[in-house]
CSV table of N, CA and C in Angstrom, one decimal:
chain,number,residue,atom,x,y,z
A,1311,MET,N,71.2,96.1,91.2
A,1311,MET,CA,71.7,96.4,89.8
A,1311,MET,C,73.1,95.9,89.7
A,1312,ILE,N,73.4,95.2,88.6
A,1312,ILE,CA,74.7,94.8,88.2
A,1312,ILE,C,74.9,94.9,86.7
A,1313,GLU,N,76.0,95.6,86.3
A,1313,GLU,CA,76.2,95.8,84.9
A,1313,GLU,C,77.7,95.3,84.7
A,1314,ARG,N,77.7,94.4,83.7
A,1314,ARG,CA,79.0,93.8,83.3
A,1314,ARG,C,79.4,94.3,81.9
A,1315,VAL,N,80.5,95.1,81.8
A,1315,VAL,CA,80.8,95.7,80.5
A,1315,VAL,C,82.2,95.1,80.1
A,1316,LEU,N,82.2,94.6,78.8
A,1316,LEU,CA,83.5,94.2,78.3
A,1316,LEU,C,83.8,95.2,77.2
A,1317,ILE,N,85.0,95.8,77.2
A,1317,ILE,CA,85.5,96.8,76.3
A,1317,ILE,C,86.6,96.3,75.5
A,1318,ALA,N,86.6,96.3,74.2
A,1318,ALA,CA,87.7,95.6,73.4
A,1318,ALA,C,88.0,96.4,72.2
A,1319,GLY,N,89.3,96.4,71.9
A,1319,GLY,CA,89.8,97.1,70.7
A,1319,GLY,C,91.3,96.7,70.5
A,1320,ALA,N,92.0,97.7,69.9
A,1320,ALA,CA,93.5,97.5,69.7
A,1320,ALA,C,94.2,98.4,70.7
A,1321,GLY,N,95.4,97.9,71.1
A,1321,GLY,CA,96.2,98.8,72.0
A,1321,GLY,C,96.4,100.1,71.3
A,1322,GLY,N,96.3,101.2,72.1
A,1322,GLY,CA,96.5,102.5,71.6
A,1322,GLY,C,95.1,103.2,71.3
A,1323,GLN,N,94.0,102.4,71.4
A,1323,GLN,CA,92.7,103.0,71.2
A,1323,GLN,C,92.0,103.5,72.5
A,1324,GLY,N,92.8,103.5,73.6
A,1324,GLY,CA,92.2,104.0,74.8
A,1324,GLY,C,91.3,103.0,75.5
A,1325,ILE,N,91.4,101.8,75.3
A,1325,ILE,CA,90.5,100.8,75.9
A,1325,ILE,C,90.6,100.8,77.4
A,1326,MET,N,91.8,100.7,77.9
A,1326,MET,CA,92.0,100.7,79.4
A,1326,MET,C,91.5,102.0,80.0
A,1327,LEU,N,91.8,103.1,79.4
A,1327,LEU,CA,91.3,104.4,79.9
A,1327,LEU,C,89.8,104.5,79.9
A,1328,LEU,N,89.2,104.0,78.9
A,1328,LEU,CA,87.7,104.0,78.9
A,1328,LEU,C,87.1,103.3,80.1
A,1329,GLY,N,87.7,102.1,80.3
A,1329,GLY,CA,87.3,101.3,81.4
A,1329,GLY,C,87.5,102.0,82.8
A,1330,LYS,N,88.7,102.6,82.9
A,1330,LYS,CA,89.0,103.3,84.1
A,1330,LYS,C,88.1,104.5,84.4
A,1331,VAL,N,87.8,105.2,83.4
A,1331,VAL,CA,86.9,106.4,83.5
A,1331,VAL,C,85.5,105.9,84.0
A,1332,LEU,N,85.0,104.8,83.4
A,1332,LEU,CA,83.7,104.2,83.8
A,1332,LEU,C,83.7,103.7,85.2
A,1333,ALA,N,84.8,103.0,85.6
A,1333,ALA,CA,84.9,102.5,86.9
A,1333,ALA,C,85.1,103.6,88.0
A,1334,GLU,N,85.9,104.6,87.7
A,1334,GLU,CA,86.1,105.6,88.7
A,1334,GLU,C,84.8,106.5,88.9
A,1335,ALA,N,84.0,106.7,87.8
A,1335,ALA,CA,82.8,107.4,87.9
A,1335,ALA,C,81.8,106.6,88.8
A,1336,ALA,N,81.8,105.3,88.6
A,1336,ALA,CA,80.9,104.5,89.5
A,1336,ALA,C,81.4,104.5,90.9
A,1337,LEU,N,82.6,104.6,91.2
A,1337,LEU,CA,83.1,104.7,92.6
A,1337,LEU,C,82.7,106.0,93.2
A,1338,LEU,N,82.6,107.1,92.4
A,1338,LEU,CA,82.1,108.4,92.9
A,1338,LEU,C,80.7,108.3,93.4
A,1339,GLU,N,80.0,107.3,92.8
A,1339,GLU,CA,78.5,107.1,93.2
A,1339,GLU,C,78.4,106.0,94.3
A,1340,ASP,N,79.5,105.6,94.9
A,1340,ASP,CA,79.5,104.6,96.0
A,1340,ASP,C,79.0,103.3,95.6
A,1341,LYS,N,79.3,102.9,94.3
A,1341,LYS,CA,79.0,101.6,93.8
A,1341,LYS,C,80.2,100.7,94.0
A,1342,PHE,N,79.9,99.4,94.0
A,1342,PHE,CA,81.0,98.4,94.0
A,1342,PHE,C,81.5,98.3,92.6
A,1343,VAL,N,82.8,98.2,92.4
A,1343,VAL,CA,83.4,98.2,91.0
A,1343,VAL,C,84.6,97.3,91.0
A,1344,THR,N,84.7,96.6,89.8
A,1344,THR,CA,86.0,95.9,89.5
A,1344,THR,C,86.4,96.4,88.1
A,1345,TRP,N,87.7,96.4,87.9
A,1345,TRP,CA,88.2,96.8,86.6
A,1345,TRP,C,89.4,95.8,86.3
A,1346,LEU,N,89.2,95.0,85.3
A,1346,LEU,CA,90.2,93.9,85.0
A,1346,LEU,C,90.8,94.2,83.6
A,1347,PRO,N,92.0,94.7,83.5
A,1347,PRO,CA,92.6,94.9,82.2
A,1347,PRO,C,93.3,93.7,81.6
A,1348,ALA,N,93.4,93.6,80.3
A,1348,ALA,CA,94.1,92.5,79.6
A,1348,ALA,C,94.6,93.0,78.3
A,1349,TYR,N,95.9,92.8,78.0
A,1349,TYR,CA,96.4,93.2,76.7
A,1349,TYR,C,97.6,92.4,76.4
A,1350,GLY,N,97.9,92.3,75.1
A,1350,GLY,CA,99.0,91.4,74.7
A,1350,GLY,C,100.4,92.1,74.9
A,1351,PRO,N,101.4,91.4,74.7
A,1351,PRO,CA,102.8,92.0,75.0
A,1351,PRO,C,103.2,93.1,74.0
A,1352,GLU,N,102.5,93.1,72.8
A,1352,GLU,CA,102.9,94.1,71.9
A,1352,GLU,C,102.2,95.5,72.2
A,1353,VAL,N,101.2,95.5,73.1
A,1353,VAL,CA,100.5,96.7,73.5
A,1353,VAL,C,100.0,97.5,72.3
A,1354,ARG,N,100.6,98.6,71.9
A,1354,ARG,CA,100.1,99.4,70.8
A,1354,ARG,C,99.9,98.6,69.5
A,1355,GLY,N,98.6,98.5,69.1
A,1355,GLY,CA,98.3,97.8,67.9
A,1355,GLY,C,97.8,96.4,68.1
A,1356,GLY,N,98.2,95.8,69.2
A,1356,GLY,CA,97.8,94.4,69.6
A,1356,GLY,C,96.4,94.4,70.2
A,1357,ALA,N,96.0,93.2,70.5
A,1357,ALA,CA,94.6,93.1,71.1
A,1357,ALA,C,94.7,93.7,72.5
A,1358,ALA,N,93.6,94.3,72.9
A,1358,ALA,CA,93.4,94.9,74.3
A,1358,ALA,C,92.0,94.8,74.7
A,1359,HIS,N,91.7,94.4,75.9
A,1359,HIS,CA,90.3,94.5,76.4
A,1359,HIS,C,90.4,94.7,77.9
A,1360,CYS,N,89.3,95.2,78.4
A,1360,CYS,CA,89.1,95.2,79.9
A,1360,CYS,C,87.7,94.9,80.2
A,1361,MET,N,87.5,94.5,81.5
A,1361,MET,CA,86.2,94.1,82.0
A,1361,MET,C,85.9,95.1,83.2
A,1362,VAL,N,84.7,95.7,83.1
A,1362,VAL,CA,84.3,96.5,84.2
A,1362,VAL,C,83.0,96.0,84.7
A,1363,THR,N,82.9,95.7,86.0
A,1363,THR,CA,81.6,95.3,86.6
A,1363,THR,C,81.3,96.4,87.6
A,1364,ILE,N,80.0,96.9,87.6
A,1364,ILE,CA,79.5,97.9,88.4
A,1364,ILE,C,78.2,97.3,89.1
A,1365,SER,N,78.2,97.4,90.4
A,1365,SER,CA,77.1,96.8,91.1
A,1365,SER,C,76.7,97.6,92.4
A,1366,ASP,N,75.5,97.4,92.8
A,1366,ASP,CA,75.0,97.9,94.1
A,1366,ASP,C,75.4,97.0,95.3
A,1367,ASP,N,75.8,95.8,94.9
A,1367,ASP,CA,76.2,94.8,95.9
A,1367,ASP,C,77.7,94.4,95.7
A,1368,GLU,N,78.3,93.7,96.6
A,1368,GLU,CA,79.6,93.2,96.5
A,1368,GLU,C,79.7,92.3,95.2
A,1369,ILE,N,80.9,92.3,94.6
A,1369,ILE,CA,81.1,91.6,93.4
A,1369,ILE,C,82.0,90.4,93.7
A,1370,GLY,N,81.6,89.2,93.3
A,1370,GLY,CA,82.3,88.0,93.6
A,1370,GLY,C,83.6,87.8,92.7
A,1371,SER,N,83.6,88.2,91.5
A,1371,SER,CA,84.7,88.0,90.6
A,1371,SER,C,84.8,89.2,89.6
A,1372,ALA,N,86.0,89.5,89.3
A,1372,ALA,CA,86.2,90.6,88.3
A,1372,ALA,C,86.1,90.0,86.8
A,1373,TYR,N,86.2,88.7,86.7
A,1373,TYR,CA,86.1,88.1,85.3
A,1373,TYR,C,84.7,88.1,84.8
A,1374,ILE,N,84.5,88.5,83.6
A,1374,ILE,CA,83.2,88.5,82.9
A,1374,ILE,C,83.1,87.4,81.9
A,1375,ASP,N,82.3,86.4,82.1
A,1375,ASP,CA,82.1,85.4,81.1
A,1375,ASP,C,81.1,85.8,80.1
A,1376,ARG,N,79.9,86.4,80.5
A,1376,ARG,CA,78.9,86.9,79.7
A,1376,ARG,C,78.6,88.3,80.0
A,1377,ALA,N,78.8,89.2,79.1
A,1377,ALA,CA,78.6,90.7,79.4
A,1377,ALA,C,77.2,91.1,79.1
A,1378,ASP,N,76.8,92.1,79.9
A,1378,ASP,CA,75.5,92.8,79.6
A,1378,ASP,C,75.7,93.8,78.4
A,1379,THR,N,77.0,94.3,78.4
A,1379,THR,CA,77.3,95.3,77.3
A,1379,THR,C,78.7,95.0,76.8
A,1380,LEU,N,78.8,95.1,75.5
A,1380,LEU,CA,80.1,95.1,74.8
A,1380,LEU,C,80.3,96.4,74.1
A,1381,ILE,N,81.5,97.0,74.3
A,1381,ILE,CA,81.9,98.2,73.6
A,1381,ILE,C,83.1,97.7,72.7
A,1382,ILE,N,82.8,97.7,71.4
A,1382,ILE,CA,83.8,97.1,70.5
A,1382,ILE,C,84.3,98.2,69.6
A,1383,MET,N,85.7,98.3,69.5
A,1383,MET,CA,86.3,99.4,68.8
A,1383,MET,C,86.9,99.0,67.4
A,1384,ASN,N,87.0,97.7,67.1
A,1384,ASN,CA,87.5,97.2,65.8
A,1384,ASN,C,87.0,95.8,65.5
A,1385,GLN,N,87.2,95.5,64.2
A,1385,GLN,CA,86.6,94.2,63.7
A,1385,GLN,C,87.2,93.0,64.4
A,1386,MET,N,88.5,93.0,64.7
A,1386,MET,CA,89.1,91.8,65.3
A,1386,MET,C,88.5,91.6,66.7
A,1387,SER,N,88.2,92.6,67.4
A,1387,SER,CA,87.6,92.5,68.7
A,1387,SER,C,86.1,92.0,68.6
A,1388,LEU,N,85.4,92.5,67.6
A,1388,LEU,CA,84.0,92.1,67.4
A,1388,LEU,C,84.0,90.6,67.1
A,1389,ASP,N,84.9,90.1,66.3
A,1389,ASP,CA,84.9,88.7,65.9
A,1389,ASP,C,85.3,87.8,67.2
A,1390,LYS,N,86.2,88.3,68.0
A,1390,LYS,CA,86.6,87.6,69.2
A,1390,LYS,C,85.6,87.6,70.3
A,1391,PHE,N,84.9,88.7,70.5
A,1391,PHE,CA,84.1,88.8,71.7
A,1391,PHE,C,82.6,88.8,71.5
A,1392,LYS,N,82.1,88.8,70.3
A,1392,LYS,CA,80.6,88.9,70.1
A,1392,LYS,C,79.9,87.7,70.8
A,1393,ALA,N,80.5,86.6,70.9
A,1393,ALA,CA,79.8,85.4,71.5
A,1393,ALA,C,79.7,85.6,73.1
A,1394,ARG,N,80.4,86.6,73.6
A,1394,ARG,CA,80.4,86.8,75.1
A,1394,ARG,C,79.3,87.7,75.5
A,1395,LEU,N,78.5,88.2,74.6
A,1395,LEU,CA,77.4,89.1,75.0
A,1395,LEU,C,76.2,88.3,75.3
A,1396,LYS,N,75.5,88.6,76.4
A,1396,LYS,CA,74.3,88.0,76.7
A,1396,LYS,C,73.2,88.2,75.6
A,1397,ASN,N,72.3,87.3,75.4
A,1397,ASN,CA,71.2,87.5,74.5
A,1397,ASN,C,70.5,88.8,74.9
A,1398,ASN,N,70.2,89.6,73.9
A,1398,ASN,CA,69.5,90.9,74.0
A,1398,ASN,C,70.3,91.9,74.9
A,1399,GLY,N,71.6,91.7,74.9
A,1399,GLY,CA,72.5,92.7,75.6
A,1399,GLY,C,72.7,93.9,74.7
A,1400,LEU,N,73.5,94.8,75.1
A,1400,LEU,CA,73.8,96.0,74.3
A,1400,LEU,C,75.2,95.9,73.7
A,1401,MET,N,75.3,96.1,72.4
A,1401,MET,CA,76.6,96.1,71.7
A,1401,MET,C,76.8,97.5,71.1
A,1402,ILE,N,77.8,98.1,71.6
A,1402,ILE,CA,78.2,99.4,71.0
A,1402,ILE,C,79.4,99.2,70.1
A,1403,ILE,N,79.2,99.5,68.8
A,1403,ILE,CA,80.2,99.2,67.8
A,1403,ILE,C,80.8,100.5,67.2
A,1404,ASN,N,82.1,100.5,67.1
A,1404,ASN,CA,82.7,101.6,66.3
A,1404,ASN,C,82.6,101.2,64.8
A,1405,SER,N,81.6,101.7,64.2
A,1405,SER,CA,81.3,101.3,62.8
A,1405,SER,C,82.3,101.9,61.8
A,1406,SER,N,83.2,102.8,62.3
A,1406,SER,CA,84.3,103.2,61.5
A,1406,SER,C,85.3,102.0,61.2
A,1407,LEU,N,85.4,101.1,62.1
A,1407,LEU,CA,86.3,100.0,62.0
A,1407,LEU,C,85.8,98.6,62.1
A,1408,ALA,N,84.4,98.5,62.3
A,1408,ALA,CA,83.8,97.2,62.5
A,1408,ALA,C,82.4,97.2,62.0
A,1409,LYS,N,82.0,96.0,61.4
A,1409,LYS,CA,80.7,95.8,60.9
A,1409,LYS,C,80.1,94.7,61.6
A,1410,SER,N,78.9,94.8,62.1
A,1410,SER,CA,78.3,93.8,63.0
A,1410,SER,C,77.7,92.6,62.3
A,1411,GLY,N,77.2,92.7,61.1
A,1411,GLY,CA,76.6,91.5,60.5
A,1411,GLY,C,75.1,91.4,61.1
A,1412,ASN,N,74.4,90.4,60.7
A,1412,ASN,CA,73.0,90.2,61.0
A,1412,ASN,C,72.7,89.1,62.0
A,1413,ASN,N,73.7,88.4,62.4
A,1413,ASN,CA,73.5,87.2,63.2
A,1413,ASN,C,73.7,87.5,64.7
A,1414,ILE,N,73.6,88.7,65.2
A,1414,ILE,CA,73.8,89.0,66.6
A,1414,ILE,C,72.5,89.4,67.2
A,1415,LYS,N,72.1,88.6,68.3
A,1415,LYS,CA,70.9,88.9,69.0
A,1415,LYS,C,71.2,89.9,70.1
A,1416,ALA,N,71.2,91.2,69.8
A,1416,ALA,CA,71.5,92.3,70.7
A,1416,ALA,C,70.9,93.6,70.2
A,1417,LYS,N,70.8,94.5,71.2
A,1417,LYS,CA,70.5,95.9,70.8
A,1417,LYS,C,71.9,96.4,70.3
A,1418,ILE,N,71.9,96.9,69.1
A,1418,ILE,CA,73.2,97.4,68.6
A,1418,ILE,C,73.1,99.0,68.4
A,1419,ALA,N,74.1,99.6,69.0
A,1419,ALA,CA,74.3,101.0,68.9
A,1419,ALA,C,75.6,101.3,68.1
A,1420,ALA,N,75.5,101.5,66.8
A,1420,ALA,CA,76.7,101.7,66.0
A,1420,ALA,C,77.0,103.2,65.8
A,1421,GLY,N,78.2,103.5,65.9
A,1421,GLY,CA,78.6,104.9,65.7
A,1421,GLY,C,80.0,105.0,65.1
A,1422,GLU,N,80.2,105.9,64.2
A,1422,GLU,CA,81.5,106.1,63.6
A,1422,GLU,C,82.4,106.9,64.5
A,1423,PHE,N,82.8,106.3,65.6
A,1423,PHE,CA,83.6,106.9,66.7
A,1423,PHE,C,84.9,107.4,66.2
A,1424,THR,N,85.6,106.6,65.4
A,1424,THR,CA,86.9,107.0,64.9
A,1424,THR,C,86.8,108.2,64.0
A,1425,ASP,N,85.7,108.2,63.1
A,1425,ASP,CA,85.5,109.4,62.2
A,1425,ASP,C,85.2,110.6,63.0
A,1426,ILE,N,84.4,110.5,64.1
A,1426,ILE,CA,84.1,111.6,65.0
A,1426,ILE,C,85.4,112.2,65.5
A,1427,ALA,N,86.2,111.3,66.0
A,1427,ALA,CA,87.5,111.8,66.6
A,1427,ALA,C,88.4,112.5,65.6
A,1428,ILE,N,88.4,111.9,64.4
A,1428,ILE,CA,89.2,112.6,63.4
A,1428,ILE,C,88.7,113.9,63.0
A,1429,ASN,N,87.4,114.1,63.0
A,1429,ASN,CA,86.8,115.3,62.7
A,1429,ASN,C,87.0,116.4,63.8
A,1430,LEU,N,87.2,115.9,65.0
A,1430,LEU,CA,87.5,116.7,66.1
A,1430,LEU,C,89.0,117.1,66.2
A,1431,GLY,N,89.8,116.4,65.4
A,1431,GLY,CA,91.2,116.8,65.3
A,1431,GLY,C,92.1,115.9,66.2
A,1432,ASN,N,91.5,114.9,66.8
A,1432,ASN,CA,92.3,114.0,67.7
A,1432,ASN,C,91.7,112.6,67.7
A,1433,ILE,N,92.4,111.7,66.9
A,1433,ILE,CA,91.9,110.3,66.8
A,1433,ILE,C,91.8,109.6,68.1
A,1434,LYS,N,92.6,110.0,69.1
A,1434,LYS,CA,92.6,109.4,70.4
A,1434,LYS,C,91.3,109.5,71.2
A,1435,VAL,N,90.4,110.4,70.8
A,1435,VAL,CA,89.2,110.5,71.6
A,1435,VAL,C,88.0,109.7,71.1
A,1436,ALA,N,88.3,108.7,70.2
A,1436,ALA,CA,87.2,107.8,69.7
A,1436,ALA,C,86.7,107.0,70.8
A,1437,ASN,N,87.5,106.6,71.8
A,1437,ASN,CA,87.0,105.9,73.0
A,1437,ASN,C,86.0,106.7,73.8
A,1438,VAL,N,86.2,108.0,73.9
A,1438,VAL,CA,85.3,108.9,74.7
A,1438,VAL,C,84.0,109.0,73.9
A,1439,ALA,N,84.0,109.1,72.6
A,1439,ALA,CA,82.8,109.1,71.8
A,1439,ALA,C,82.0,107.8,72.1
A,1440,ALA,N,82.7,106.7,72.1
A,1440,ALA,CA,82.0,105.4,72.4
A,1440,ALA,C,81.4,105.4,73.8
A,1441,LEU,N,82.1,106.0,74.8
A,1441,LEU,CA,81.6,106.1,76.1
A,1441,LEU,C,80.3,106.9,76.1
A,1442,GLY,N,80.3,108.0,75.3
A,1442,GLY,CA,79.1,108.8,75.2
A,1442,GLY,C,77.9,108.0,74.7
A,1443,SER,N,78.2,107.2,73.7
A,1443,SER,CA,77.1,106.3,73.2
A,1443,SER,C,76.6,105.3,74.3
A,1444,TYR,N,77.6,104.8,75.1
A,1444,TYR,CA,77.2,103.9,76.2
A,1444,TYR,C,76.3,104.6,77.2
A,1445,LEU,N,76.7,105.8,77.6
A,1445,LEU,CA,75.9,106.6,78.5
A,1445,LEU,C,74.5,107.0,78.0
A,1446,ALA,N,74.4,107.2,76.7
A,1446,ALA,CA,73.1,107.4,76.1
A,1446,ALA,C,72.1,106.2,76.2
A,1447,ASN,N,72.7,105.0,76.2
A,1447,ASN,CA,72.0,103.8,76.2
A,1447,ASN,C,71.8,103.2,77.6
A,1448,LYS,N,72.7,103.4,78.5
A,1448,LYS,CA,72.6,102.8,79.8
A,1448,LYS,C,72.8,103.9,80.8
A,1449,LYS,N,72.0,103.8,81.9
A,1449,LYS,CA,72.1,104.8,83.0
A,1449,LYS,C,72.9,104.3,84.2
A,1450,THR,N,73.9,103.6,83.9
A,1450,THR,CA,74.7,102.9,85.0
A,1450,THR,C,75.4,103.9,85.9
A,1451,VAL,N,75.9,105.0,85.3
A,1451,VAL,CA,76.5,106.0,86.1
A,1451,VAL,C,76.1,107.4,85.5
A,1452,GLY,N,76.2,108.4,86.3
A,1452,GLY,CA,75.7,109.7,85.9
A,1452,GLY,C,76.7,110.4,85.1
A,1453,MET,N,76.3,111.2,84.1
A,1453,MET,CA,77.1,112.0,83.2
A,1453,MET,C,78.0,112.9,84.0
A,1454,GLU,N,77.5,113.5,85.1
A,1454,GLU,CA,78.3,114.5,85.9
A,1454,GLU,C,79.5,113.8,86.5
A,1455,ASN,N,79.4,112.6,86.9
A,1455,ASN,CA,80.6,111.9,87.4
A,1455,ASN,C,81.6,111.5,86.3
A,1456,ILE,N,81.1,111.1,85.2
A,1456,ILE,CA,82.0,110.9,84.0
A,1456,ILE,C,82.8,112.1,83.7
A,1457,VAL,N,82.1,113.3,83.7
A,1457,VAL,CA,82.8,114.5,83.4
A,1457,VAL,C,83.8,114.8,84.5
A,1458,LYS,N,83.5,114.6,85.8
A,1458,LYS,CA,84.4,114.8,86.9
A,1458,LYS,C,85.7,114.0,86.7
A,1459,VAL,N,85.5,112.8,86.3
A,1459,VAL,CA,86.7,111.9,86.2
A,1459,VAL,C,87.5,112.3,85.0
A,1460,ILE,N,86.9,112.6,83.9
A,1460,ILE,CA,87.6,113.1,82.7
A,1460,ILE,C,88.4,114.4,83.0
A,1461,LYS,N,87.8,115.3,83.7
A,1461,LYS,CA,88.5,116.5,84.1
A,1461,LYS,C,89.7,116.2,85.1
A,1462,LYS,N,89.5,115.3,86.0
A,1462,LYS,CA,90.5,114.9,86.9
A,1462,LYS,C,91.7,114.3,86.2
A,1463,MET,N,91.4,113.4,85.1
A,1463,MET,CA,92.5,112.7,84.4
A,1463,MET,C,93.2,113.6,83.3
A,1464,ALA,N,92.5,114.6,82.9
A,1464,ALA,CA,93.1,115.4,81.8
A,1464,ALA,C,94.3,116.2,82.3
A,1465,PRO,N,95.3,116.2,81.4
A,1465,PRO,CA,96.5,117.0,81.7
A,1465,PRO,C,96.2,118.5,81.9
A,1466,LYS,N,96.6,119.0,83.0
A,1466,LYS,CA,96.3,120.4,83.4
A,1466,LYS,C,96.9,121.4,82.4
A,1467,ASP,N,98.0,121.0,81.8
A,1467,ASP,CA,98.7,121.9,80.8
A,1467,ASP,C,98.2,121.8,79.4
A,1468,GLU,N,97.1,121.0,79.2
A,1468,GLU,CA,96.5,120.8,77.9
A,1468,GLU,C,95.0,121.0,77.9
A,1469,PRO,N,94.5,122.3,78.2
A,1469,PRO,CA,93.1,122.5,78.3
A,1469,PRO,C,92.3,122.2,77.0
A,1470,GLU,N,93.0,122.2,75.9
A,1470,GLU,CA,92.3,121.9,74.6
A,1470,GLU,C,92.0,120.4,74.5
A,1471,LEU,N,92.8,119.6,75.2
A,1471,LEU,CA,92.5,118.1,75.2
A,1471,LEU,C,91.3,117.8,76.0
A,1472,LEU,N,91.1,118.5,77.1
A,1472,LEU,CA,89.8,118.4,77.9
A,1472,LEU,C,88.6,118.8,77.0
A,1473,LYS,N,88.8,119.9,76.4
A,1473,LYS,CA,87.7,120.4,75.5
A,1473,LYS,C,87.3,119.4,74.4
A,1474,VAL,N,88.2,118.8,73.8
A,1474,VAL,CA,87.9,117.9,72.7
A,1474,VAL,C,87.4,116.6,73.3
A,1475,ASN,N,87.8,116.2,74.4
A,1475,ASN,CA,87.2,115.0,75.1
A,1475,ASN,C,85.8,115.2,75.4
A,1476,LEU,N,85.4,116.3,76.0
A,1476,LEU,CA,84.1,116.6,76.3
A,1476,LEU,C,83.2,116.7,75.1
A,1477,GLU,N,83.7,117.3,74.0
A,1477,GLU,CA,83.0,117.3,72.7
A,1477,GLU,C,82.8,115.9,72.2
A,1478,ALA,N,83.8,115.1,72.2
A,1478,ALA,CA,83.6,113.7,71.8
A,1478,ALA,C,82.5,113.0,72.6
A,1479,LEU,N,82.5,113.2,73.9
A,1479,LEU,CA,81.5,112.6,74.8
A,1479,LEU,C,80.1,113.0,74.3
A,1480,ARG,N,80.0,114.3,74.1
A,1480,ARG,CA,78.7,114.9,73.7
A,1480,ARG,C,78.2,114.3,72.3
A,1481,LYS,N,79.2,114.2,71.4
A,1481,LYS,CA,78.8,113.7,70.1
A,1481,LYS,C,78.4,112.2,70.1
A,1482,GLY,N,79.1,111.5,71.0
A,1482,GLY,CA,78.8,110.1,71.1
A,1482,GLY,C,77.4,109.9,71.7
A,1483,MET,N,77.0,110.8,72.6
A,1483,MET,CA,75.7,110.7,73.2
A,1483,MET,C,74.6,111.0,72.2
A,1484,GLU,N,74.9,111.8,71.3
A,1484,GLU,CA,73.9,112.3,70.3
A,1484,GLU,C,73.6,111.2,69.3
A,1485,LEU,N,74.5,110.2,69.1
A,1485,LEU,CA,74.3,109.2,68.1
A,1485,LEU,C,73.0,108.4,68.3
């Protein structure tokens, strides 16, 4: 098994964090993993993407030319990266901020991740809702390990933040 995931959005949308959570959960399952971040100098608001490869075997390169899955958080990223998805791959789209169009040969899982996050009271958890949608569509890593990583990364002095992240994950899975 090898899964190549390209995650893209704007700086400040938690793109790098989403990739790290996915990568660390795969490490807990003794899989081979690469995580390759890329973002512009302006960081917040600028373009940001990361590449995560998860495999049962050693990985030759962290760079992903053609992804099995794209997780797209805004329109600019969709326009830039849609051609990098393999035919009949999985595209997860934040439909709050991006519209896919009809010319994409992919399985599309669209969800209003930003709207979910706003309704939960924290716009910063839109990335976790997108992760939930990914987990509902791909069984690359187990939910229990994703939850372990989220709990490990959550600030200990903000238990409410952990609660809202887990709720965003659940709502993303339900879409």
